[in-house]
PDB file of C-alpha atoms in Angstrom:
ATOM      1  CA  UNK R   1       0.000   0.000   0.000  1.00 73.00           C
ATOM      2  CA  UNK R   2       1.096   3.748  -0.490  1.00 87.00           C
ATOM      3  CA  UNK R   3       2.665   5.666   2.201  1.00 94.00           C
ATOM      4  CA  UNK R   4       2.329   9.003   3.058  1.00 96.00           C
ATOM      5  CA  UNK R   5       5.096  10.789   4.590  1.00 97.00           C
ATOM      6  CA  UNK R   6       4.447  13.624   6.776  1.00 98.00           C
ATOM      7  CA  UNK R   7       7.136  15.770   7.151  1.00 98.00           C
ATOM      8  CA  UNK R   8       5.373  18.225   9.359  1.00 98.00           C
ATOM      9  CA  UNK R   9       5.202  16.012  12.565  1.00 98.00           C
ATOM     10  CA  UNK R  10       8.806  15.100  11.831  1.00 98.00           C
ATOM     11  CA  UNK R  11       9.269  19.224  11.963  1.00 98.00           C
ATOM     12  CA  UNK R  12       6.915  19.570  14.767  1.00 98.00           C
ATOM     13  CA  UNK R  13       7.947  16.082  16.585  1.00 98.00           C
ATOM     14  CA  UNK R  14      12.185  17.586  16.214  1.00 98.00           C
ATOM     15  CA  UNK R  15      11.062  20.791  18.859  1.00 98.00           C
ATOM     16  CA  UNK R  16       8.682  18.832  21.037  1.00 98.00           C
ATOM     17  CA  UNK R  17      12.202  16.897  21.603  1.00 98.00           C
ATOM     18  CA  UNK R  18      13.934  19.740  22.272  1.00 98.00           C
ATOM     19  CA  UNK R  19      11.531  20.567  24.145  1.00 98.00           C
ATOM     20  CA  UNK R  20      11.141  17.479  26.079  1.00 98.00           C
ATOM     21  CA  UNK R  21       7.520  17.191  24.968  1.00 98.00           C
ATOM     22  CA  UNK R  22       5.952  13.777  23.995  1.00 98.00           C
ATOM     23  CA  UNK R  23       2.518  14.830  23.433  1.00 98.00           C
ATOM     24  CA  UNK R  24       1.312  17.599  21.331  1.00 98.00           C
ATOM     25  CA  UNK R  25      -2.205  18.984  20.506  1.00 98.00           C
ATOM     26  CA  UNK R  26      -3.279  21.643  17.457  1.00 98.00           C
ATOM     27  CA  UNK R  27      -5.587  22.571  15.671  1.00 98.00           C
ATOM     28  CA  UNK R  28      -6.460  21.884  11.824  1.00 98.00           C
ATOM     29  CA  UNK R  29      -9.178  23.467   9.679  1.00 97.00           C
ATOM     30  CA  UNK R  30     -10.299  21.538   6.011  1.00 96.00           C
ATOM     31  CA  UNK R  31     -13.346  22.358   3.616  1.00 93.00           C
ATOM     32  CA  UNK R  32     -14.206  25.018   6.558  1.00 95.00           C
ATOM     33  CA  UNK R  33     -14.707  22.312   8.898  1.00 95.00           C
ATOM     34  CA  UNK R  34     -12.646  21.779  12.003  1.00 97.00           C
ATOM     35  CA  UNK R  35     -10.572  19.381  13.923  1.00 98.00           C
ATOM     36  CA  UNK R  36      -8.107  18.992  17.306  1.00 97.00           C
ATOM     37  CA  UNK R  37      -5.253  16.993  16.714  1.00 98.00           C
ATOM     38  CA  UNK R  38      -3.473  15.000  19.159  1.00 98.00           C
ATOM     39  CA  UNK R  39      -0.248  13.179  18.267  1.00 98.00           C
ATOM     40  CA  UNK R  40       1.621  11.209  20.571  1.00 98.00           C
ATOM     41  CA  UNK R  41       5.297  10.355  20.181  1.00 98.00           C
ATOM     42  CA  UNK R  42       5.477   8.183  23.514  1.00 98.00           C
ATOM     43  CA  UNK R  43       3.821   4.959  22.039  1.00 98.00           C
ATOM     44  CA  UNK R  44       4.900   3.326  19.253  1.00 97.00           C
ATOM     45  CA  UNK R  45       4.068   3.466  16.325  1.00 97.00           C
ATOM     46  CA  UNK R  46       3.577   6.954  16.984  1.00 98.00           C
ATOM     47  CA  UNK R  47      -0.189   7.952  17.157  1.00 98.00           C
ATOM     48  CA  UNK R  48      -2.303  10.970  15.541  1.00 98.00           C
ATOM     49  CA  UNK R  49      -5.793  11.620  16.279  1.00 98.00           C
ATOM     50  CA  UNK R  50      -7.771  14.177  14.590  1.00 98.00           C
ATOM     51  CA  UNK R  51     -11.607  14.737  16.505  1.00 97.00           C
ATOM     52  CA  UNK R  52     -14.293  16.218  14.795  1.00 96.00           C
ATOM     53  CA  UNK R  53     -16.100  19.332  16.613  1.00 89.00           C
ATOM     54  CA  UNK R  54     -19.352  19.470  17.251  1.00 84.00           C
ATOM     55  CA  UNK R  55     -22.130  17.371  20.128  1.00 85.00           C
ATOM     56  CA  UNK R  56     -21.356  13.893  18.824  1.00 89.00           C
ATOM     57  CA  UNK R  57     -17.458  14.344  17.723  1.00 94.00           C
ATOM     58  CA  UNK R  58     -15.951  11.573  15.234  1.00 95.00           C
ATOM     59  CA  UNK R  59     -12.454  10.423  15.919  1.00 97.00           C
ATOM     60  CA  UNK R  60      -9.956   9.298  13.334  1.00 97.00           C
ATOM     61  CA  UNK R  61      -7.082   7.199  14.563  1.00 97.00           C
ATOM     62  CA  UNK R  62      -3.333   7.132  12.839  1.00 97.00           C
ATOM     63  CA  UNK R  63      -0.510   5.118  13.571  1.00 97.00           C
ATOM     64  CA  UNK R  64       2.819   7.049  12.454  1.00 97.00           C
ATOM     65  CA  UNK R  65       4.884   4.605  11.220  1.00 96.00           C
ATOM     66  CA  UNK R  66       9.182   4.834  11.084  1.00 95.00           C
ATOM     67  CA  UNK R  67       9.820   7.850   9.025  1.00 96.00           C
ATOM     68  CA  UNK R  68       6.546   9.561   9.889  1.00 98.00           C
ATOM     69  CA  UNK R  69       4.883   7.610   7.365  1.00 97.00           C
ATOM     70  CA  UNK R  70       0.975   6.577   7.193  1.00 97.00           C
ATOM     71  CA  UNK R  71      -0.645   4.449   4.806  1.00 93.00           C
ATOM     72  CA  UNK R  72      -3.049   6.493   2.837  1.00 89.00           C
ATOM     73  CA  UNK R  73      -5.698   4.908   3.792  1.00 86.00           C
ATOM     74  CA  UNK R  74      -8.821   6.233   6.196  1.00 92.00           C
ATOM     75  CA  UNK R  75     -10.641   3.752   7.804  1.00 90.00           C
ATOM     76  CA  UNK R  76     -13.647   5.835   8.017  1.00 92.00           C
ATOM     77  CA  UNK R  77     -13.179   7.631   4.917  1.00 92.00           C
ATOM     78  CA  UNK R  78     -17.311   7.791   4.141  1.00 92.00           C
ATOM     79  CA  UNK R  79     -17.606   9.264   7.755  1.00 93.00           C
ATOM     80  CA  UNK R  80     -15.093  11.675   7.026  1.00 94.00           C
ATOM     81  CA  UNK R  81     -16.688  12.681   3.281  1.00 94.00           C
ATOM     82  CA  UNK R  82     -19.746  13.513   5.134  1.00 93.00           C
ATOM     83  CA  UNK R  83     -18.214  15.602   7.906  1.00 94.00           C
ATOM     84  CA  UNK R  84     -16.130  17.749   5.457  1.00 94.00           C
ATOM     85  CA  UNK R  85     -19.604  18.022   2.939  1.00 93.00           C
ATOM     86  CA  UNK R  86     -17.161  17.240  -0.239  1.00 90.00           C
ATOM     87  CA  UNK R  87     -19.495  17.053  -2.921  1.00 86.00           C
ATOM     88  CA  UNK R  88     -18.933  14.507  -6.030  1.00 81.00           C
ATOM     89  CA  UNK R  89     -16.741  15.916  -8.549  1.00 81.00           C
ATOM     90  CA  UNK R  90     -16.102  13.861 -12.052  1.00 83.00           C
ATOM     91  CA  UNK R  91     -12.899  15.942 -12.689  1.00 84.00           C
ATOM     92  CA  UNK R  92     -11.248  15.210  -9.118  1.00 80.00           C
ATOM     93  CA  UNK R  93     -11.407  12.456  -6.788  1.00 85.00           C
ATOM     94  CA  UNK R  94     -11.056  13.494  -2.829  1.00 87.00           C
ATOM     95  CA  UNK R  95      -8.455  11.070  -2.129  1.00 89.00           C
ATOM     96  CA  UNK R  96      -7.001  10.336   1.234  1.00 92.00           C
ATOM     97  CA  UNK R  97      -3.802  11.734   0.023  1.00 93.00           C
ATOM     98  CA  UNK R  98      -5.368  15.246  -0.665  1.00 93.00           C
ATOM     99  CA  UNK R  99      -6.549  15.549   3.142  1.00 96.00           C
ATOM    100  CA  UNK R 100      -3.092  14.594   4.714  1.00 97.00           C
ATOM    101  CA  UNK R 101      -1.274  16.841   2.183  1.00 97.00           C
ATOM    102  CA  UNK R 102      -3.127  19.791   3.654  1.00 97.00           C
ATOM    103  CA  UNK R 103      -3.295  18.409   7.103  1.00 98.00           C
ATOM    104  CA  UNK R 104       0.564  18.101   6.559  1.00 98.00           C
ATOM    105  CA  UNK R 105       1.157  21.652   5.273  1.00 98.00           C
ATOM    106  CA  UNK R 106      -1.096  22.694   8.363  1.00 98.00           C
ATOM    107  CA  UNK R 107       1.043  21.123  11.366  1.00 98.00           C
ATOM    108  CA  UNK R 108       2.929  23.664  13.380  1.00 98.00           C
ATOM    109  CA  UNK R 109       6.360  23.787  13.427  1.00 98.00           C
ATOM    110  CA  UNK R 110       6.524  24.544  16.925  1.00 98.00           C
ATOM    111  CA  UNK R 111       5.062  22.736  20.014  1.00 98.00           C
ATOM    112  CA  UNK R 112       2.592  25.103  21.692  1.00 97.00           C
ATOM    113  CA  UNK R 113       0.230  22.413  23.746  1.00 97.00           C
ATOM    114  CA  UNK R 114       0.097  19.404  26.033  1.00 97.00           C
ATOM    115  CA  UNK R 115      -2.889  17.389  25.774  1.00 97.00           C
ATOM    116  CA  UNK R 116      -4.318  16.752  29.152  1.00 96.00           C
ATOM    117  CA  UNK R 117      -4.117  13.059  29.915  1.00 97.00           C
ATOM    118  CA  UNK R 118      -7.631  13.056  30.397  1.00 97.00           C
ATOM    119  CA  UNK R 119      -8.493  14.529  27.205  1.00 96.00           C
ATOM    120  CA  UNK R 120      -6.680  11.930  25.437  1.00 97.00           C
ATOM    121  CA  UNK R 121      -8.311   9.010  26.910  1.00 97.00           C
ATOM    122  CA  UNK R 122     -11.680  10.468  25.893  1.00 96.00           C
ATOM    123  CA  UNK R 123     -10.291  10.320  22.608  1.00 97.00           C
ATOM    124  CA  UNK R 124      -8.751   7.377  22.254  1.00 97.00           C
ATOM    125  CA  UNK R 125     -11.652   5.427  24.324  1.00 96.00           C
ATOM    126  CA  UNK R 126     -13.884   6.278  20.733  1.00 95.00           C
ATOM    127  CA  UNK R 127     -11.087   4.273  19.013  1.00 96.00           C
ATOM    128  CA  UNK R 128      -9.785   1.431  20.967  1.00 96.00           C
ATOM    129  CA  UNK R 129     -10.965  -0.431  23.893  1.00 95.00           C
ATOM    130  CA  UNK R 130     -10.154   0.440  27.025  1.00 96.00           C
ATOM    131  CA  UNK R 131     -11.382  -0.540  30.538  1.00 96.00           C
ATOM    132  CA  UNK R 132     -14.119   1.559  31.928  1.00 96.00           C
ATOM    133  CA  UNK R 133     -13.840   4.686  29.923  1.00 95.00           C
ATOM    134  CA  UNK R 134     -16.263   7.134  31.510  1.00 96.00           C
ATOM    135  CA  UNK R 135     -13.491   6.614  34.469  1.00 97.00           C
ATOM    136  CA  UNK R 136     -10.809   9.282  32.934  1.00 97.00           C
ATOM    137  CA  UNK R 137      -9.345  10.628  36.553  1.00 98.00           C
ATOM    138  CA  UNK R 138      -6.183   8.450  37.686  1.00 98.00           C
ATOM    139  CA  UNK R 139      -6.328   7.358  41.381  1.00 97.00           C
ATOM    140  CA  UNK R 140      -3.834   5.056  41.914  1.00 96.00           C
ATOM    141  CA  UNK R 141      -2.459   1.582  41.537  1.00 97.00           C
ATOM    142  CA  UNK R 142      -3.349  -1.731  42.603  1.00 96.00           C
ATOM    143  CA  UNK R 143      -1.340  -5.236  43.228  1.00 95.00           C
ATOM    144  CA  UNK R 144      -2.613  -8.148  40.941  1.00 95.00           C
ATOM    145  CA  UNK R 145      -3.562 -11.130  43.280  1.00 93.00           C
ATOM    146  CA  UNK R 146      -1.518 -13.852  42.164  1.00 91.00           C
ATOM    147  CA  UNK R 147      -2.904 -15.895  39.255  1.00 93.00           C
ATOM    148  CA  UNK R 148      -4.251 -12.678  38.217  1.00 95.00           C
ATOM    149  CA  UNK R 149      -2.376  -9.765  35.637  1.00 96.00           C
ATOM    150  CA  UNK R 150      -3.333  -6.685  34.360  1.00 96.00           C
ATOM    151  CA  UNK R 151      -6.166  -6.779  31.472  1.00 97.00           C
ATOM    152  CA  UNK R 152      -5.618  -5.867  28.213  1.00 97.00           C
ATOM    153  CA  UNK R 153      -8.126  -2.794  28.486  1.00 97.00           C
ATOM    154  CA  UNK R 154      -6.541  -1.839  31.193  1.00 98.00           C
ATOM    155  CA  UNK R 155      -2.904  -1.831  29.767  1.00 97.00           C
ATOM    156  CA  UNK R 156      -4.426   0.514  26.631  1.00 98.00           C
ATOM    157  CA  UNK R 157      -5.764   3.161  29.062  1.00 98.00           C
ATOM    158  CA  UNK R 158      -2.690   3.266  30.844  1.00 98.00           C
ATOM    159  CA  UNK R 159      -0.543   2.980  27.591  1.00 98.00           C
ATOM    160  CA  UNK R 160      -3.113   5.563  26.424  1.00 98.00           C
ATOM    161  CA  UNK R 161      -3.056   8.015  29.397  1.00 98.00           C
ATOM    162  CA  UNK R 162       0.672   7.926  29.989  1.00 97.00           C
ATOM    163  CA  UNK R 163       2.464   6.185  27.185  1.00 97.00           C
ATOM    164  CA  UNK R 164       4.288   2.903  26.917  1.00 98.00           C
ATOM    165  CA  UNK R 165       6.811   2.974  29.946  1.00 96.00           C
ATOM    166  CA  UNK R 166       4.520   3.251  32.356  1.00 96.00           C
ATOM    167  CA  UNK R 167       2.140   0.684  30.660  1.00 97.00           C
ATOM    168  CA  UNK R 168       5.309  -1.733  30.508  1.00 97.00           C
ATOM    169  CA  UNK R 169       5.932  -0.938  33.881  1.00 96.00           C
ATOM    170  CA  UNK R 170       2.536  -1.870  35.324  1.00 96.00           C
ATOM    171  CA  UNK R 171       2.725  -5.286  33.087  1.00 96.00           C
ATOM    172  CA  UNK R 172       6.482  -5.893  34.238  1.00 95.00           C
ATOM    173  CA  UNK R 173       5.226  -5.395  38.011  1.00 95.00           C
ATOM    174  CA  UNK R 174       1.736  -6.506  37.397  1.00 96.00           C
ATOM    175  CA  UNK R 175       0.049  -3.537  38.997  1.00 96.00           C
ATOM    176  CA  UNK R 176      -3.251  -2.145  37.278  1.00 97.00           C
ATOM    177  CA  UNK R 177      -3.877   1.717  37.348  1.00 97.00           C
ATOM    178  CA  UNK R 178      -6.512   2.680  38.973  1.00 97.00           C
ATOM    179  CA  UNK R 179      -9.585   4.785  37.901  1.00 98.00           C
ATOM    180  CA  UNK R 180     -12.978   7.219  38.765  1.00 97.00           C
ATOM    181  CA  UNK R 181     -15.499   9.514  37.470  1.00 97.00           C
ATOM    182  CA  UNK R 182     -14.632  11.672  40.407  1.00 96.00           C
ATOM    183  CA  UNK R 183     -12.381  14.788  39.112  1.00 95.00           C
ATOM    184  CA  UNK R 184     -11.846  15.621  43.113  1.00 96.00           C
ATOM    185  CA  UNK R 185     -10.766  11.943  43.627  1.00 96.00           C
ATOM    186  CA  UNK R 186      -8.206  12.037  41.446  1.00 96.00           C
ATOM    187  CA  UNK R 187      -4.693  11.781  42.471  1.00 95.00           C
ATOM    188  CA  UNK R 188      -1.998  12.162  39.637  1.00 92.00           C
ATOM    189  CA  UNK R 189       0.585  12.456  42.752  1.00 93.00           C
ATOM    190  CA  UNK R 190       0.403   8.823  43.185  1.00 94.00           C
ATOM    191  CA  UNK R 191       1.300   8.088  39.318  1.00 92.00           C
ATOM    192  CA  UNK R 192       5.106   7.925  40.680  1.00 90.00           C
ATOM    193  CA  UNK R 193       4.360   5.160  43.047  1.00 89.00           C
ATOM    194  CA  UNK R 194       4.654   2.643  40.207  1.00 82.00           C
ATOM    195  CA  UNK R 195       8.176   2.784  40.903  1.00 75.00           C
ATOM    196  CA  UNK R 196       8.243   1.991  43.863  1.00 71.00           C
ATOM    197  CA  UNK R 197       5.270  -0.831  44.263  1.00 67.00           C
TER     198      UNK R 197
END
């Protein structure tokens, strides 16, 4: 399949290094319609997320291959012809290609924003399965019983929320992160504790 190769998170992805940034959020605007942008560098493949505004936002998922390359492919690619209102045109074809080339030329060259951890998992949780997701606020860790290990939805919202050391880390020391709907029970203090459990 084709690649696309987008040279503007390698651009932006160089000062969030620099930086010491592993997360960035912007903004991108097509066809007058508008999206936030997430792209995470601290789980590989890279990811890039682009949500749709509006009551009942879409989400379209990207993994960033070596090289900052994507197939040009969109899984929801109907979804995302209806959102954007292109109409049919015989002389032109809205390809996938077209909408990364101007969500390429579009990507900052600078890193400006952190996505909040919480923010991201509402994001994601539209994407990929993760354990409980109206629980977004961390609260802790807890021990595995023996016999037991930590679930697969529950290693995505922690690889989600935080990235893949700490998600290797809770596997390695089979601890599961802990979660609520509570925003004032939430206690990101205690996301160092995994290394010392």
């Amino acid at each position: 399949m084709k690649m696309f190769e987008f040279t503007g998170l390698k651009v932006l992805h160089r000062d969030m290094q620099v930086k010491k940034e592993e997360r960035a959020t912007f903004p991108f605007e097509y066809n007058g319609k508008s999206f936030s942008c997430i792209f995470l560098t601290d789980i590989i493949p890279y990811r890039l997320y682009l949500t749709t505004l509006g009551a009942v936002p879409k989400v379209f998922e990207f993994e960033i291959e070596k090289g900052y390359k994507v197939e040009s492919f969109i899984e929801d690619y109907k979804m995302l012809i209806e959102y954007l209102e292109i109409k049919y045109d015989p002389k032109h074809k809205f390809l996938p290609f077209d909408f990364f080339e101007a969500l390429n030329k579009k990507i900052p060259k600078e890193f400006k924003v952190r996505p909040d951890y919480k923010e991201t998992l509402k994001v994601v949780s539209k994407r990929r399965k993760i354990e409980e997701e109206e629980k977004i606020y961390f609260c802790g860790w807890r021990r595995n019983a023996i016999g037991q290990s930590v679930s697969e939805k529950n290693y995505e919202k922690t690889r989600s929320a935080f990235g893949d050391e700490k998600a290797e880390m809770s596997r390695k020391k089979n601890i599961s992160s802990c979660w609520t709907d509570r925003d004032d029970d939430e206690e990101l203090k205690r996301l160092s504790e995994i290394i010392v459990i």
